[in-house]
Tab-separated table of C-alpha atoms and ligand atoms in Angstrom:
chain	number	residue	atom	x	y	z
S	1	UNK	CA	-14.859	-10.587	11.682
S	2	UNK	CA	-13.050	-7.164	12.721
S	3	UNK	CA	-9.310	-8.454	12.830
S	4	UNK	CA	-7.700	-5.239	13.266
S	5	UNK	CA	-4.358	-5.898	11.464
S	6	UNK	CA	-2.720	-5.689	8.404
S	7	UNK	CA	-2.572	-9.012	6.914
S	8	UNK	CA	-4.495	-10.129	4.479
S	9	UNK	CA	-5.749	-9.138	1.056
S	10	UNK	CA	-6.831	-5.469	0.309
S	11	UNK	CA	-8.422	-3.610	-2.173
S	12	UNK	CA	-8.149	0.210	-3.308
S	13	UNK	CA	-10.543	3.043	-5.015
S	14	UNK	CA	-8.456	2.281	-8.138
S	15	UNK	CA	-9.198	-1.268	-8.278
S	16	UNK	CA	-5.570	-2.325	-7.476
S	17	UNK	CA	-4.799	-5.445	-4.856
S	18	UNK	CA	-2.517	-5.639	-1.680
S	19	UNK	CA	-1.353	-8.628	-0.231
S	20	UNK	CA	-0.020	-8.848	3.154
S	21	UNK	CA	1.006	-11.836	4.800
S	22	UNK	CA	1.540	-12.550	8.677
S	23	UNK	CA	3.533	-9.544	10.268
S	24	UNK	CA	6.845	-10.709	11.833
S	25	UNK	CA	7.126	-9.959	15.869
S	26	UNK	CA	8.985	-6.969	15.229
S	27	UNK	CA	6.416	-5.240	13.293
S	28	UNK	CA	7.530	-5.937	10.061
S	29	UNK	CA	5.851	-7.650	6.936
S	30	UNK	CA	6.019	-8.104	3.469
S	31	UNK	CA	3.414	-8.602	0.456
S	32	UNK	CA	2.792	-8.237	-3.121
S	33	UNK	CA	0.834	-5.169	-4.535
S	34	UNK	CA	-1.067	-5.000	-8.065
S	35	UNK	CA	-1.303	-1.761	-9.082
S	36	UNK	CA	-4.564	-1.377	-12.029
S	37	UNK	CA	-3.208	1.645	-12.830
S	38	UNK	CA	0.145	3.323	-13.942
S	39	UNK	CA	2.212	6.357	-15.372
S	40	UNK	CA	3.312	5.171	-18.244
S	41	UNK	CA	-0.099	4.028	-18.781
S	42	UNK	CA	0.923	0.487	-19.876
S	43	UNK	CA	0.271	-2.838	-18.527
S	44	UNK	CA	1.316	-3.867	-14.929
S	45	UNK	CA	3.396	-6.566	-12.899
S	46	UNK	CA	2.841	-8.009	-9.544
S	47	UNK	CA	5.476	-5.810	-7.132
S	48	UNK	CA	6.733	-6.510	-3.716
S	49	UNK	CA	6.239	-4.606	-0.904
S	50	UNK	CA	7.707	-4.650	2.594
S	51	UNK	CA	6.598	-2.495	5.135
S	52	UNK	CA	6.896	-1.735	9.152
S	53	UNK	CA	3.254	-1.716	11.883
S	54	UNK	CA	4.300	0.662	14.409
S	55	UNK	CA	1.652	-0.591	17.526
S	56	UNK	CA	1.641	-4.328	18.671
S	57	UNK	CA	-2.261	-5.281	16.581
S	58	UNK	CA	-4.101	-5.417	19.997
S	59	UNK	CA	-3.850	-1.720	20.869
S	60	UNK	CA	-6.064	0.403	19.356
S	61	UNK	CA	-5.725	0.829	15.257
S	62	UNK	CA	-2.167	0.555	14.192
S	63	UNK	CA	0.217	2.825	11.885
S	64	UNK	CA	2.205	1.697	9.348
S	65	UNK	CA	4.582	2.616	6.368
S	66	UNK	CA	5.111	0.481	3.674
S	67	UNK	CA	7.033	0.739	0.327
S	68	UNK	CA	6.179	-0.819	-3.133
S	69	UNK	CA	9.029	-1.641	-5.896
S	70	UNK	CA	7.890	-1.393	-9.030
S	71	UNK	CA	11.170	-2.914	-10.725
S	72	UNK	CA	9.315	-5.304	-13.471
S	73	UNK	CA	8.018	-2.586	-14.975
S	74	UNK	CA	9.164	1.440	-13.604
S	75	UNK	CA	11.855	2.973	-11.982
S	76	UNK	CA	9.706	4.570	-9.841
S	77	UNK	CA	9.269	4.030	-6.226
S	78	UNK	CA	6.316	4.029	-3.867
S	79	UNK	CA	5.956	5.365	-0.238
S	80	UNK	CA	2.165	4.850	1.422
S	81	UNK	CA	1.726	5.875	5.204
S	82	UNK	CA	-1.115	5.673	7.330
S	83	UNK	CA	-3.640	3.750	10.019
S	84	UNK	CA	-6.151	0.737	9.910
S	85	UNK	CA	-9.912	1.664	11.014
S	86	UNK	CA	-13.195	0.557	11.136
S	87	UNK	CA	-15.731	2.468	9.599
S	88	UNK	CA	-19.180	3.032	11.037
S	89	UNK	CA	-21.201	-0.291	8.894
S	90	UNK	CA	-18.135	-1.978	10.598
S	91	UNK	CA	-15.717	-2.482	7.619
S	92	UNK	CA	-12.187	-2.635	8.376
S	93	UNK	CA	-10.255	0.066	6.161
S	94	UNK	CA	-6.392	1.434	5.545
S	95	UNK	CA	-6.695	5.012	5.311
S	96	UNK	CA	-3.106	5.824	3.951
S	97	UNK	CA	-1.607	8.803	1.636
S	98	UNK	CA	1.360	8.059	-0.512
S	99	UNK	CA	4.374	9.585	-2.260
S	100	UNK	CA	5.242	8.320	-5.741
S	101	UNK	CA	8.961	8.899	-7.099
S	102	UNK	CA	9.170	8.946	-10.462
S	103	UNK	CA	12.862	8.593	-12.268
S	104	UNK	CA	13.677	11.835	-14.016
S	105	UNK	CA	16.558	11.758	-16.366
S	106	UNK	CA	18.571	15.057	-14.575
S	107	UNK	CA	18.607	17.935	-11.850
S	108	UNK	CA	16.218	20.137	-13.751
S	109	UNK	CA	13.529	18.014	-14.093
S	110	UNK	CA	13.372	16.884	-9.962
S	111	UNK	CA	10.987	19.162	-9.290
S	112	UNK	CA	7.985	17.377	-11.461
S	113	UNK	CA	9.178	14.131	-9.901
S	114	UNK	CA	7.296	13.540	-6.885
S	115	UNK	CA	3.465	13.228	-6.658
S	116	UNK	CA	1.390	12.759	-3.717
S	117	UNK	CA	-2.226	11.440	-3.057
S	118	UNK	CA	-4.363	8.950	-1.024
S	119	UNK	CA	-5.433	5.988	-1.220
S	120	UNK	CA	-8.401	3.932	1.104
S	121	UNK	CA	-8.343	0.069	1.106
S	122	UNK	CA	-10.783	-2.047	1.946
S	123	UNK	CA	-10.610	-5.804	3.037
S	124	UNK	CA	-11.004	-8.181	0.235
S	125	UNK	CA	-11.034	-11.431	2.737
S	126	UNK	CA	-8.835	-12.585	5.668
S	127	UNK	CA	-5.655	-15.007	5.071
S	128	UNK	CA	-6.626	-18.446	5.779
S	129	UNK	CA	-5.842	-20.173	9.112
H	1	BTN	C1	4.497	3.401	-12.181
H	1	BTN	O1	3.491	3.599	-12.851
H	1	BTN	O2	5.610	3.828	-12.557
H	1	BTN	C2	4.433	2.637	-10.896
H	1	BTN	C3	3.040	2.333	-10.436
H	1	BTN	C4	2.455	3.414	-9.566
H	1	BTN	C5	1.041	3.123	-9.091
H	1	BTN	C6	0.497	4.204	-8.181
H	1	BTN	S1	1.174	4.124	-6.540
H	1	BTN	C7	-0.058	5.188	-5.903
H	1	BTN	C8	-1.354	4.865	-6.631
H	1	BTN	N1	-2.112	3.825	-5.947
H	1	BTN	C9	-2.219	2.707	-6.679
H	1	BTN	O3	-2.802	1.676	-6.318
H	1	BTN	N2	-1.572	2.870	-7.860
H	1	BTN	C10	-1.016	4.210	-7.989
């Protein structure tokens, strides 16, 4: 079924997996995000995320922010905007773009320290009940 929001369990191009669980009446929710792939290249922890749905779920597809800590294992932080769809064969999808911060050891090197991209997620399955 087409649920239109933002709970539930997601998947990414890259393979990695998004939790989200019930969003609060104010918008906001929280999850847990398991990134498949790094910078440092190395292995990977499960990170939480907490994150803000701009439009009550009912009216048309909502926006959101969201941002990942990657504590366990980076410094770096994780900013991902953008809006739930449904694509035309009728599967729900987060089309968002993100910023990744990475921590840069002085002034001179802030410049290399940002990266942007995109990322599309697909719905894995719906929370239960
Ligand atoms: C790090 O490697 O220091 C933190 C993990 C960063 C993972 C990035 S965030 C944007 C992109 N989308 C993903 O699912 N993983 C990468």
């Amino acid at each position: 079924p087409v649920e239109r929001k933002l709970s539930g369990l997601w998947r990414n191009e890259q393979d990695s997996l998004m939790e989200i669980s019930a969003l609060a009446d104010d918008g906001g929710f929280q999850g847990e995000y398991l990134t498949r792939v790094t910078l440092a290249g190395g292995c990977t922890r499960i990170s939480p995320l907490r994150g803000a749905q701009q439009q009550p779920s009912e009216v048309a597809w909502p926006t959101f922010a969201f941002t990942v800590w990657w504590d366990t294992f980076s410094n770096a932080t994780t900013a991902f905007a953008g809006q739930c769809f449904v694509d035309a064969s009728g599967r729900e999808m987060l089309s968002t773009t993100w910023m990744l911060r990475e921590a840069v050891g002085s002034l001179e090197e802030d410049w290399k320290a940002t990266r942007v991209g995109r990322n599309v997620f697909t719905r894995k399955r719906t929370p239960k009940g």
